[in-house]
mmCIF file with all atom_site columns, C-alpha atoms and ligand atoms in Angstrom:
data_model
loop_
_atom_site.group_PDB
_atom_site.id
_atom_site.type_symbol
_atom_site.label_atom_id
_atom_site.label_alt_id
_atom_site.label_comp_id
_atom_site.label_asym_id
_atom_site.label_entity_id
_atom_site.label_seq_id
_atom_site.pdbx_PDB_ins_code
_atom_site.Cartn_x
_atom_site.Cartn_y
_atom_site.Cartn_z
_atom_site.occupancy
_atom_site.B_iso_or_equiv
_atom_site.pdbx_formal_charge
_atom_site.auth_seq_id
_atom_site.auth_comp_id
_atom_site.auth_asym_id
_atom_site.auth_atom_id
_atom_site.pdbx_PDB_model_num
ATOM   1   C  CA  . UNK A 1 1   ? 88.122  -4.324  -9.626  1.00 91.00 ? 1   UNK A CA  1
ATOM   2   C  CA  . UNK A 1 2   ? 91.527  -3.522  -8.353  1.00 96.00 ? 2   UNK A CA  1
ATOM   3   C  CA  . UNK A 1 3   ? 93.162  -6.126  -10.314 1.00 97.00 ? 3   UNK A CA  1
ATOM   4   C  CA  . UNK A 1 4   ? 96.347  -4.921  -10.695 1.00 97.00 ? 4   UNK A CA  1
ATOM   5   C  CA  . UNK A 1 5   ? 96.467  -4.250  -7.064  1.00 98.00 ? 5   UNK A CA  1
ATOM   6   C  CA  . UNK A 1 6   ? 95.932  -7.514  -6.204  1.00 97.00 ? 6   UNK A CA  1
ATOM   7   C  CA  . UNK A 1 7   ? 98.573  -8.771  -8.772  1.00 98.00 ? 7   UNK A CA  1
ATOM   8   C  CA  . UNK A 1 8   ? 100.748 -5.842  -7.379  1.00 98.00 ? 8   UNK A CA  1
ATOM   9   C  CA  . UNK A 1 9   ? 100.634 -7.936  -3.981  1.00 97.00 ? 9   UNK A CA  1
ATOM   10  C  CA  . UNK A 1 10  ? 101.045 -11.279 -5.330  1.00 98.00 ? 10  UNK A CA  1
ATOM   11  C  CA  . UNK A 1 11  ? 104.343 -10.194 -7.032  1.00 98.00 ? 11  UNK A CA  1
ATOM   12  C  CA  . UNK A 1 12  ? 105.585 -8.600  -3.878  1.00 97.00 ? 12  UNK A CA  1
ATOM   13  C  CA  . UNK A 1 13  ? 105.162 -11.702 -2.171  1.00 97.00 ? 13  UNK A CA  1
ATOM   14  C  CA  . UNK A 1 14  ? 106.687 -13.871 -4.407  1.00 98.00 ? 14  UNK A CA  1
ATOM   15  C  CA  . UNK A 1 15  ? 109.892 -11.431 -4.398  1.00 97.00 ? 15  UNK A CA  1
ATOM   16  C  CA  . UNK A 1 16  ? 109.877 -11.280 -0.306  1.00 96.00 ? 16  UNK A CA  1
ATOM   17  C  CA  . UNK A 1 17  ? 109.995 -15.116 -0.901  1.00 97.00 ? 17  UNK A CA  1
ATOM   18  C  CA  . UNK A 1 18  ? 111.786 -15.739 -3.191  1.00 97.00 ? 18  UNK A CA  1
ATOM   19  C  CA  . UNK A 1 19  ? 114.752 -13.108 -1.691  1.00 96.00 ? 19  UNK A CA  1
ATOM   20  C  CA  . UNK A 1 20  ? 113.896 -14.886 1.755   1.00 95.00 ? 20  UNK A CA  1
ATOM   21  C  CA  . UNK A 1 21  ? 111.890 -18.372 1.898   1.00 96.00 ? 21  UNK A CA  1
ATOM   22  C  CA  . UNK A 1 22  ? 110.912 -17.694 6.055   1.00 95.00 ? 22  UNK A CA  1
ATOM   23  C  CA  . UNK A 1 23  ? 110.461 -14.038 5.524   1.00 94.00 ? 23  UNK A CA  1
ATOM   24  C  CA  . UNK A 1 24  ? 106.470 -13.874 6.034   1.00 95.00 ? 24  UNK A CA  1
ATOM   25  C  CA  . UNK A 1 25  ? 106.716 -17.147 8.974   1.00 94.00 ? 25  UNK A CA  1
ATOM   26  C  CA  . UNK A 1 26  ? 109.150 -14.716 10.793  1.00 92.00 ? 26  UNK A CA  1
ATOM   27  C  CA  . UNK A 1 27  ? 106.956 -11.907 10.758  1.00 92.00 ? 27  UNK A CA  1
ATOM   28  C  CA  . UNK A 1 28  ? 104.524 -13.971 11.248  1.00 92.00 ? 28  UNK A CA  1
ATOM   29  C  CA  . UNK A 1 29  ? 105.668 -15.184 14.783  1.00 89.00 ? 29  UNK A CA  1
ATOM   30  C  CA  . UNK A 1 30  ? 106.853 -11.938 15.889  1.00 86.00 ? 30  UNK A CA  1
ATOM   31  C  CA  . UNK A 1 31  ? 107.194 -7.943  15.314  1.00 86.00 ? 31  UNK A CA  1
ATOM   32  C  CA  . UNK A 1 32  ? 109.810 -6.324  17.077  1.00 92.00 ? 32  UNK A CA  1
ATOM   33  C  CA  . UNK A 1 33  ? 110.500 -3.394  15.239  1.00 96.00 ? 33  UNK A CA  1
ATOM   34  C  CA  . UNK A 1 34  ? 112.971 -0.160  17.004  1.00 98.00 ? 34  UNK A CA  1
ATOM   35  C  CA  . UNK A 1 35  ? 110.869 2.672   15.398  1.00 98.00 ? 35  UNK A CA  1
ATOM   36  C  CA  . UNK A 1 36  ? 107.717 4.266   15.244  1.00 98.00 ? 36  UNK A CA  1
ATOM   37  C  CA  . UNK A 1 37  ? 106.743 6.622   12.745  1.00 98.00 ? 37  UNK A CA  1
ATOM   38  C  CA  . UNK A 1 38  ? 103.976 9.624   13.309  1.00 98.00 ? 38  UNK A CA  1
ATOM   39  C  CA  . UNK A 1 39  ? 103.810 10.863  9.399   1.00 98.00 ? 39  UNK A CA  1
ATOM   40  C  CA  . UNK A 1 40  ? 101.373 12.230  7.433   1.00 98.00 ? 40  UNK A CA  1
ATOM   41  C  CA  . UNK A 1 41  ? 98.773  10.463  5.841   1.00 98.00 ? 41  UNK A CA  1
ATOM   42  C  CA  . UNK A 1 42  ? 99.545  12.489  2.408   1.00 98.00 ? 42  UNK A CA  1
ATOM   43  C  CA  . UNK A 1 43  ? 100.140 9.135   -0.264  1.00 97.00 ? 43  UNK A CA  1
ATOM   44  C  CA  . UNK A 1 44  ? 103.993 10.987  -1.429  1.00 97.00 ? 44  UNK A CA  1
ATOM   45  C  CA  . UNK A 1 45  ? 105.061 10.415  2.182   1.00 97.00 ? 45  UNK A CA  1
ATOM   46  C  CA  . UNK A 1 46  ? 105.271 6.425   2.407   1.00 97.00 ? 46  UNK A CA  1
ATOM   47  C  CA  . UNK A 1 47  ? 107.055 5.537   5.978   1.00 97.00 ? 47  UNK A CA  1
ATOM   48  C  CA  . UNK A 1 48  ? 108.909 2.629   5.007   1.00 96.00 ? 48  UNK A CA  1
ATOM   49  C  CA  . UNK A 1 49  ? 109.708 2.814   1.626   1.00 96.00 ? 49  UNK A CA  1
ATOM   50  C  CA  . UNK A 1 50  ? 111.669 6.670   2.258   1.00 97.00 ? 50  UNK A CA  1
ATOM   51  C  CA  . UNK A 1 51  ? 113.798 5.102   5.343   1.00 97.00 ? 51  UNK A CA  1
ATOM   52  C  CA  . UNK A 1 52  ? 114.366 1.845   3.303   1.00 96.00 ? 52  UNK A CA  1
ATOM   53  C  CA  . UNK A 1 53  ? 112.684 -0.158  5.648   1.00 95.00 ? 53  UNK A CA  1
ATOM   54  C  CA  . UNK A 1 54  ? 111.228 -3.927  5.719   1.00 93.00 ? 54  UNK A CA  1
ATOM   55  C  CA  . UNK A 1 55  ? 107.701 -5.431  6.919   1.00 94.00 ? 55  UNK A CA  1
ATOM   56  C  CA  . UNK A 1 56  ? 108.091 -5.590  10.682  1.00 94.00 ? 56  UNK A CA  1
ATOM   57  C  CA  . UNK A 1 57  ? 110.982 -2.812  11.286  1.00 96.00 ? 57  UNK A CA  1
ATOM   58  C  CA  . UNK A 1 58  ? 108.794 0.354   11.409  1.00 97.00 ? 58  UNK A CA  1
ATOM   59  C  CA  . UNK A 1 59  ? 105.170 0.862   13.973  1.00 98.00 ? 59  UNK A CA  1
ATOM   60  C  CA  . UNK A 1 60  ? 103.382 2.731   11.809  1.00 98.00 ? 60  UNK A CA  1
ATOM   61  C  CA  . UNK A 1 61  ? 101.175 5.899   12.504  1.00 98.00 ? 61  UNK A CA  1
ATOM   62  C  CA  . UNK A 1 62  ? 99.882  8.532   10.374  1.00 98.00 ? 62  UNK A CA  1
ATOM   63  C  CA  . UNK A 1 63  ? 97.484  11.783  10.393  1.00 98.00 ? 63  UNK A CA  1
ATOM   64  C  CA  . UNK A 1 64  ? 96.650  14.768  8.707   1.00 98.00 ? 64  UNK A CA  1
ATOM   65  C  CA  . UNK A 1 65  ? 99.902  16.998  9.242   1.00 98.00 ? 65  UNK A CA  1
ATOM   66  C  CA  . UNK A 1 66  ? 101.695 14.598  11.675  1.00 98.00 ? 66  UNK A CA  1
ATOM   67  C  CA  . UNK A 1 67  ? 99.743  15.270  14.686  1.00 98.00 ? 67  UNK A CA  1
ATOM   68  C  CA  . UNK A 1 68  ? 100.621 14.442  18.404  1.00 98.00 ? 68  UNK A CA  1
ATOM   69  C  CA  . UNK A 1 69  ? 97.633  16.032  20.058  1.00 97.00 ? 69  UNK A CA  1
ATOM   70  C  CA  . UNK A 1 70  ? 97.663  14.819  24.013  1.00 95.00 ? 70  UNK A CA  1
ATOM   71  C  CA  . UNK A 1 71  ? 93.690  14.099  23.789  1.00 95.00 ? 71  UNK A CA  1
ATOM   72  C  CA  . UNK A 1 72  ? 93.290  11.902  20.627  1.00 97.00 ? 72  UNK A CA  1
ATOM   73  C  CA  . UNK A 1 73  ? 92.794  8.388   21.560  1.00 98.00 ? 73  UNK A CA  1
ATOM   74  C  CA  . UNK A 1 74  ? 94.413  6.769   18.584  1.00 98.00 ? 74  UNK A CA  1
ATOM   75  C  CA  . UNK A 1 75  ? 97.452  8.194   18.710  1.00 98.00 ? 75  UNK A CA  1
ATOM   76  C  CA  . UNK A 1 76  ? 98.220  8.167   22.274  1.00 98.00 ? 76  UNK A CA  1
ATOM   77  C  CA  . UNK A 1 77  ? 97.479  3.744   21.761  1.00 98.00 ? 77  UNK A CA  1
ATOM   78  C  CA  . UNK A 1 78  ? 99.870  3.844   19.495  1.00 98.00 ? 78  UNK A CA  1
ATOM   79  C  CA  . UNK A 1 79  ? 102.376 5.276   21.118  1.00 98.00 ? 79  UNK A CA  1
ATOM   80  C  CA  . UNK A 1 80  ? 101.287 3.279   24.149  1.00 98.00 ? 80  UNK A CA  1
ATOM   81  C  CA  . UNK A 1 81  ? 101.970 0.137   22.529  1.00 98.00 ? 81  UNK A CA  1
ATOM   82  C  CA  . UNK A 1 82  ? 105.191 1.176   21.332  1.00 98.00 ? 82  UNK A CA  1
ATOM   83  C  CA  . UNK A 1 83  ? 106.602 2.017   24.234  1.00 98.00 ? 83  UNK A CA  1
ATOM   84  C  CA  . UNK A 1 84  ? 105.226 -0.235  26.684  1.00 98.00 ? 84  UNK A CA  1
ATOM   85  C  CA  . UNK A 1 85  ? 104.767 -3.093  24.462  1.00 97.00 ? 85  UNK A CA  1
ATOM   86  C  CA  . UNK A 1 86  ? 107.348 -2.658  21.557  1.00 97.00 ? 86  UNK A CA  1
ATOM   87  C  CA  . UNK A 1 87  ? 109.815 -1.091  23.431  1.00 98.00 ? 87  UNK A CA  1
ATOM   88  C  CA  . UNK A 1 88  ? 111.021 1.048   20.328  1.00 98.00 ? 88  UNK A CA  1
ATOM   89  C  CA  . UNK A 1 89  ? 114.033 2.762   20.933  1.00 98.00 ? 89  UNK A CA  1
ATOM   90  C  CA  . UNK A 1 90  ? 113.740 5.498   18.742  1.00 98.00 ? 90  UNK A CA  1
ATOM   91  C  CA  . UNK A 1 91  ? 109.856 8.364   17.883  1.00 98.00 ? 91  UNK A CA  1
ATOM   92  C  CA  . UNK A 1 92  ? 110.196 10.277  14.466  1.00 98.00 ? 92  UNK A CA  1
ATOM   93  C  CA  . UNK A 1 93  ? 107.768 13.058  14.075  1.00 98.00 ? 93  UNK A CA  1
ATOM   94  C  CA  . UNK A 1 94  ? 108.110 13.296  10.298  1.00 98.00 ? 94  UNK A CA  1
ATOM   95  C  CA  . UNK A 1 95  ? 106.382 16.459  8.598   1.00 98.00 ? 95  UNK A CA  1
ATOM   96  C  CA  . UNK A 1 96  ? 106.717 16.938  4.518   1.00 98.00 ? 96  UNK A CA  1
ATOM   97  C  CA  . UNK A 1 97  ? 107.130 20.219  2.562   1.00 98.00 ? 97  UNK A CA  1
ATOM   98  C  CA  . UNK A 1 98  ? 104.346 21.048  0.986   1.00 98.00 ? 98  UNK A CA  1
ATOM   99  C  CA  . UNK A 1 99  ? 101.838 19.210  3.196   1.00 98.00 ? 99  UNK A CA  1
ATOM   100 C  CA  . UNK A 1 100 ? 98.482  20.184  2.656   1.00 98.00 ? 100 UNK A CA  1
ATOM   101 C  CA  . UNK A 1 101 ? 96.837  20.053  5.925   1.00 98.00 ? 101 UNK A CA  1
ATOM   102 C  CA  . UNK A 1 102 ? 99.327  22.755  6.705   1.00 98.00 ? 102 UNK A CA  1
ATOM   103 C  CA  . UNK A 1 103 ? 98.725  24.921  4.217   1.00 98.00 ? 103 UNK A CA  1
ATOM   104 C  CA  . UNK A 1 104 ? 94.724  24.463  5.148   1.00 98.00 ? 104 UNK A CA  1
ATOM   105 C  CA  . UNK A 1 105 ? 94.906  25.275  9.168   1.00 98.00 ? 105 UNK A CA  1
ATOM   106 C  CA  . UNK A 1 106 ? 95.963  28.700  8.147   1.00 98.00 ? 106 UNK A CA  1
ATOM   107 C  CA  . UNK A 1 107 ? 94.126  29.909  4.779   1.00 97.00 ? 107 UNK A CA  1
ATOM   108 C  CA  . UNK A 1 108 ? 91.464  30.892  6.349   1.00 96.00 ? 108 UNK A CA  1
ATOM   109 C  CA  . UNK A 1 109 ? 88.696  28.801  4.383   1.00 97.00 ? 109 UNK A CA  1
ATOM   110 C  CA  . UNK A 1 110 ? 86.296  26.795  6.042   1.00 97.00 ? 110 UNK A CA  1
ATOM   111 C  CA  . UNK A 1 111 ? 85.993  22.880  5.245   1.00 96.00 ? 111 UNK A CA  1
ATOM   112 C  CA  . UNK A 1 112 ? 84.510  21.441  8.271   1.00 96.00 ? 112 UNK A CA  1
ATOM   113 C  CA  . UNK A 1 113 ? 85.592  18.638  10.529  1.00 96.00 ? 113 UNK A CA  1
ATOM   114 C  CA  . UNK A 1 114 ? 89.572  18.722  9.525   1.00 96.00 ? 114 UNK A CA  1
ATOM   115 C  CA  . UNK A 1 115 ? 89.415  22.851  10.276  1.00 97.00 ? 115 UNK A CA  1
ATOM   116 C  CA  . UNK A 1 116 ? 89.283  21.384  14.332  1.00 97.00 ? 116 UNK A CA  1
ATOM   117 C  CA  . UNK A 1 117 ? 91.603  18.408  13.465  1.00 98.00 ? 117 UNK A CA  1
ATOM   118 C  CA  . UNK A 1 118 ? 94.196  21.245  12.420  1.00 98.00 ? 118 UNK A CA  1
ATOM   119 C  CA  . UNK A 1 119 ? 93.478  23.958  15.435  1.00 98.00 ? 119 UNK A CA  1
ATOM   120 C  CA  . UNK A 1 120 ? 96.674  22.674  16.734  1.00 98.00 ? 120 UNK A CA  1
ATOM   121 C  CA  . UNK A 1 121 ? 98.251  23.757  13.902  1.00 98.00 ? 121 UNK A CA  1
ATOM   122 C  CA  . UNK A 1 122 ? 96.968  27.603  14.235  1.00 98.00 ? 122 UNK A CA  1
ATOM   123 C  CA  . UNK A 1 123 ? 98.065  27.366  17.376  1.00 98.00 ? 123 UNK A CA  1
ATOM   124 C  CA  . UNK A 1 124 ? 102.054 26.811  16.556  1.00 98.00 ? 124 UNK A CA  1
ATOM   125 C  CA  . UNK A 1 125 ? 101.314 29.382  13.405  1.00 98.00 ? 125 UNK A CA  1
ATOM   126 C  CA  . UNK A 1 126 ? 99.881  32.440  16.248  1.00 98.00 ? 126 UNK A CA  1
ATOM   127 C  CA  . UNK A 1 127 ? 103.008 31.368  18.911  1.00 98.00 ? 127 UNK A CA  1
ATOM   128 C  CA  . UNK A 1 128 ? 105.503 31.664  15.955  1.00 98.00 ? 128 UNK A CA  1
ATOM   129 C  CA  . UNK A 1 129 ? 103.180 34.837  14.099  1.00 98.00 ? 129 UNK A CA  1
ATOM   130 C  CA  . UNK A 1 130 ? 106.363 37.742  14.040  1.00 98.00 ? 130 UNK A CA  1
ATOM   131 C  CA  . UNK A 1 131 ? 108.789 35.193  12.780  1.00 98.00 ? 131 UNK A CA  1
ATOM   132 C  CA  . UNK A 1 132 ? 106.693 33.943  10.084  1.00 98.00 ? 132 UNK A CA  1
ATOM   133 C  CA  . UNK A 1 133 ? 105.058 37.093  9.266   1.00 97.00 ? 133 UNK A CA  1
ATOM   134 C  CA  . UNK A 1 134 ? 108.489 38.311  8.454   1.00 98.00 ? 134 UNK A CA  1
ATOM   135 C  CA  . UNK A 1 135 ? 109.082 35.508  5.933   1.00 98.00 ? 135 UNK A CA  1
ATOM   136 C  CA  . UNK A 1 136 ? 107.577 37.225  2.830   1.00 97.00 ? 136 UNK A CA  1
ATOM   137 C  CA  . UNK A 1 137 ? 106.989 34.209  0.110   1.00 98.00 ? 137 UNK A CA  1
ATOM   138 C  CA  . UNK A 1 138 ? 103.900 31.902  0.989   1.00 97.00 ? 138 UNK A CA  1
ATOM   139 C  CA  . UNK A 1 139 ? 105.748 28.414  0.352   1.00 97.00 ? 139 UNK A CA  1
ATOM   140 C  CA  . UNK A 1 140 ? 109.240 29.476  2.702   1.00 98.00 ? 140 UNK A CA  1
ATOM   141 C  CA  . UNK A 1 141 ? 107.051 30.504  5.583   1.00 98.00 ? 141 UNK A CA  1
ATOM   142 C  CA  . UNK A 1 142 ? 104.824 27.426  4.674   1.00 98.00 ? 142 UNK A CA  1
ATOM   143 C  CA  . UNK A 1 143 ? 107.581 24.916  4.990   1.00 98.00 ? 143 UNK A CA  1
ATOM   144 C  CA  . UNK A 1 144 ? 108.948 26.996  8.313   1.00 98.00 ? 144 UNK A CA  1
ATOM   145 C  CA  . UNK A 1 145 ? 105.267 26.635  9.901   1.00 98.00 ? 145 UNK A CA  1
ATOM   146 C  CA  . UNK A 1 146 ? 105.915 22.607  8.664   1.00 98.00 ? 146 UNK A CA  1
ATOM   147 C  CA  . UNK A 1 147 ? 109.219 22.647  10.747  1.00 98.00 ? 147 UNK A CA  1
ATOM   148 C  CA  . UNK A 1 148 ? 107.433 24.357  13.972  1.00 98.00 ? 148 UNK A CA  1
ATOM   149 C  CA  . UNK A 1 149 ? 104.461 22.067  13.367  1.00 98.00 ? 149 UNK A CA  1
ATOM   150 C  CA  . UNK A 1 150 ? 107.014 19.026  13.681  1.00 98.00 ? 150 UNK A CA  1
ATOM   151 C  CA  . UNK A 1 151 ? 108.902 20.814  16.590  1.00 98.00 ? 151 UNK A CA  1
ATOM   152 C  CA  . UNK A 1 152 ? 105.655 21.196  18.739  1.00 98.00 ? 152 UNK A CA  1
ATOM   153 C  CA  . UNK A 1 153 ? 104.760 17.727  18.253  1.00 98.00 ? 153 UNK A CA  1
ATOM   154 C  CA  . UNK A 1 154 ? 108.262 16.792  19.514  1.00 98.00 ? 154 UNK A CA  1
ATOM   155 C  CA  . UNK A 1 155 ? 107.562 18.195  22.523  1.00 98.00 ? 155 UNK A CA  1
ATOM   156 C  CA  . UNK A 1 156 ? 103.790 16.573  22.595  1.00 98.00 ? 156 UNK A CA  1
ATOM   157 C  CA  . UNK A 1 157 ? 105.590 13.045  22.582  1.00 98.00 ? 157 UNK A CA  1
ATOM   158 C  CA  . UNK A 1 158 ? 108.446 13.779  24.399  1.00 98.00 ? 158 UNK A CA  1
ATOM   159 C  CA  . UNK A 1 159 ? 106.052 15.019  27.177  1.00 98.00 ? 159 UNK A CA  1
ATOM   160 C  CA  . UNK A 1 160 ? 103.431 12.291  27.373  1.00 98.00 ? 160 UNK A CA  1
ATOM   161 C  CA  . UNK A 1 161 ? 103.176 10.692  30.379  1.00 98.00 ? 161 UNK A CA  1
ATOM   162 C  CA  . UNK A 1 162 ? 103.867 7.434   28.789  1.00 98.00 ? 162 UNK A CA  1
ATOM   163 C  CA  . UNK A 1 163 ? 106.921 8.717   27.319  1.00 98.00 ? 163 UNK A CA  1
ATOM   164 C  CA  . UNK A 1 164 ? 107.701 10.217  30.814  1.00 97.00 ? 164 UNK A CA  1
ATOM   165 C  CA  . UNK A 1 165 ? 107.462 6.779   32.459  1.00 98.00 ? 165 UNK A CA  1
ATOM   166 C  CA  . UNK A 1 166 ? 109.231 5.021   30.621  1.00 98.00 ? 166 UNK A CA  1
ATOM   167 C  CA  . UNK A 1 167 ? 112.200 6.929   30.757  1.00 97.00 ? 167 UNK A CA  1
ATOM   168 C  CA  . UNK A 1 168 ? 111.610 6.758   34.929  1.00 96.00 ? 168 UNK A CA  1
ATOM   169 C  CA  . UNK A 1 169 ? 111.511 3.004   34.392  1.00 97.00 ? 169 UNK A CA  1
ATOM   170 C  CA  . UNK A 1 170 ? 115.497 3.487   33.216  1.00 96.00 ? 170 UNK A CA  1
ATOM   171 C  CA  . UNK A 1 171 ? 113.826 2.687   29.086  1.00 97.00 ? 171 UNK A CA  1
ATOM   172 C  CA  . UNK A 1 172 ? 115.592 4.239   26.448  1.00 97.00 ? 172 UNK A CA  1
ATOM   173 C  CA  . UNK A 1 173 ? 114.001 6.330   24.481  1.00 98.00 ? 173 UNK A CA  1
ATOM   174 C  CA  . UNK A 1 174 ? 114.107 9.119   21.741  1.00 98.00 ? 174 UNK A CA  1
ATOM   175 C  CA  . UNK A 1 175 ? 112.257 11.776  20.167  1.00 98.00 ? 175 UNK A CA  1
ATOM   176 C  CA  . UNK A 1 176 ? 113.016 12.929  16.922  1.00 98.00 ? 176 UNK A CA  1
ATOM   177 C  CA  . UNK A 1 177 ? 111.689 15.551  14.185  1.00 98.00 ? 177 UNK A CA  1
ATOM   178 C  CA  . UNK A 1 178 ? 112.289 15.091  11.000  1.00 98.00 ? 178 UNK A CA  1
ATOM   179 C  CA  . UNK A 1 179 ? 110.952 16.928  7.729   1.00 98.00 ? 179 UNK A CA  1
ATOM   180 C  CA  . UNK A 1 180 ? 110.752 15.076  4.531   1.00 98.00 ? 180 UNK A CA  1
ATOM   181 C  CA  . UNK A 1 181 ? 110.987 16.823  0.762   1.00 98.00 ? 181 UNK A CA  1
ATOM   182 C  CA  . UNK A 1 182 ? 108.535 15.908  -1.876  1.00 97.00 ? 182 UNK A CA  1
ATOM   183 C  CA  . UNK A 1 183 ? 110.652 17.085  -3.953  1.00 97.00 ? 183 UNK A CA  1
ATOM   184 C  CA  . UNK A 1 184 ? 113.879 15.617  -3.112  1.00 98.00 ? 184 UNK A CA  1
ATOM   185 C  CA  . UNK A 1 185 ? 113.182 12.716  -1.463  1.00 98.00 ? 185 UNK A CA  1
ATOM   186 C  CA  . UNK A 1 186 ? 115.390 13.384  1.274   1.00 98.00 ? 186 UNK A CA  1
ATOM   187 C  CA  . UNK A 1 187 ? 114.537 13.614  4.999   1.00 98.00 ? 187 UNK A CA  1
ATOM   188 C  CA  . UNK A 1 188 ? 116.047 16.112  6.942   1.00 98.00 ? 188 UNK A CA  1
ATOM   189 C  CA  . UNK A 1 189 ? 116.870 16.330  11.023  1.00 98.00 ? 189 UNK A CA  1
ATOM   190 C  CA  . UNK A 1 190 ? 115.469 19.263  12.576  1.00 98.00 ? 190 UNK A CA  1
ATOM   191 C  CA  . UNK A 1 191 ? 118.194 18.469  15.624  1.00 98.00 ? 191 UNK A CA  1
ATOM   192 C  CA  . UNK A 1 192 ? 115.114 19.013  18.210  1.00 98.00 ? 192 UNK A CA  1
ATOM   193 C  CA  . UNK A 1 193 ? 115.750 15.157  19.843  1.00 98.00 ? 193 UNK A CA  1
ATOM   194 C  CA  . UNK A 1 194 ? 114.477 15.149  23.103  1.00 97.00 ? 194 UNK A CA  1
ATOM   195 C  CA  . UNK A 1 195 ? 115.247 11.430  25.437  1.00 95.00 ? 195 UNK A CA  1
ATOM   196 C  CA  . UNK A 1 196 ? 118.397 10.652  27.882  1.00 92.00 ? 196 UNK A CA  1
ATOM   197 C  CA  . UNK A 1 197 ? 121.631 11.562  27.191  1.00 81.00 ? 197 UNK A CA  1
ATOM   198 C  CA  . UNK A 1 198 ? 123.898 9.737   24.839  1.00 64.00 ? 198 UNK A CA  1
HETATM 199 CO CO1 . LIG B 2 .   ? 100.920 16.422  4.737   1.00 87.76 ? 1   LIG B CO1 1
#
């Protein structure tokens, strides 16, 4: 079972290696990496791979349609630990075209446990309803209710307490939305960074 996963892994290592002999004993001792990364979970969206990114150089956290929500427990450790801890410099909220769990917070069908995981998502869709009512093909106003999705989560992060604090403590640190196309591979800055000047 799995097989060629596990070969898939053994071949990786052996290139990491053989590219870099202390590459693993490095990580190994330490991760100090500048970014974290709140993306969705959706298998076309891989963190490191789209920024071109090593083992060790991106914290790592992923949801449904790139959720920040101020009460969930997981995400607010993991941004915890990467600002108190890590220190990263820089927060991407990265939404993707095309993402699912945004489509599925506003079609109106029922599927259980993720239809409360998205509320926040009907949420940006009713705040933003006359400007994307007035975008008349499904997939434009979609991606748009992607962009405001990633916007509003800016602001979730950029707000947090721990976020706050830090940048009271004199830390420096961003906030940044991004959106990501399946279709070109190419990430694109929504220009909504929030953190200290310059
Ligand atoms: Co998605």
């Amino acid at each position: 079972m799995l097989d060629r996963l596990k070969a898939g892994n053994a071949a990786w290592a052996a290139d990491k290696v053989a590219a870099d002999p202390n590459f693993f004993k490095r990580l190994e001792a330490q991760q100090a990496p500048e970014y974290l990364w709140i993306g969705c979970s959706d298998s076309r969206v891989p963190a490191n791979e789209i920024v071109g990114l090593d083992p060790g150089e991106l914290f790592v956290h992923r949801n449904v349609a790139n959720l920040a929500p101020p009460q969930d427990a997981n995400y607010l450790s993991v941004l915890q630990f990467a600002v108190e801890v890590l220190k990263v410099k820089h927060i991407m909220v990265v939404g993707h075209y095309g993402c699912g769990g945004i489509a599925a917070a506003v079609d109106g069908k029922r599927r259980g446990l993720v239809d409360h995981w998205l509320h926040p998502i009907r949420e940006v869709h009713e705040d933003h309803l006359p400007e994307l009512t007035a975008i008349p093909e499904e997939k434009a106003r979609l991606d748009r209710l992607c962009e405001l999705n990633v916007i509003r989560q800016v602001k979730n992060v950029a707000s947090d307490v721990f976020v706050q604090d830090a940048l009271a403590r004199g830390q420096k640190v961003w906030v940044h939305g991004w959106v990501y196309s399946l279709g070109t591979g190419l990430v694109t800055d929504l220009d909504v960074t929030r953190g200290p000047a310059a």
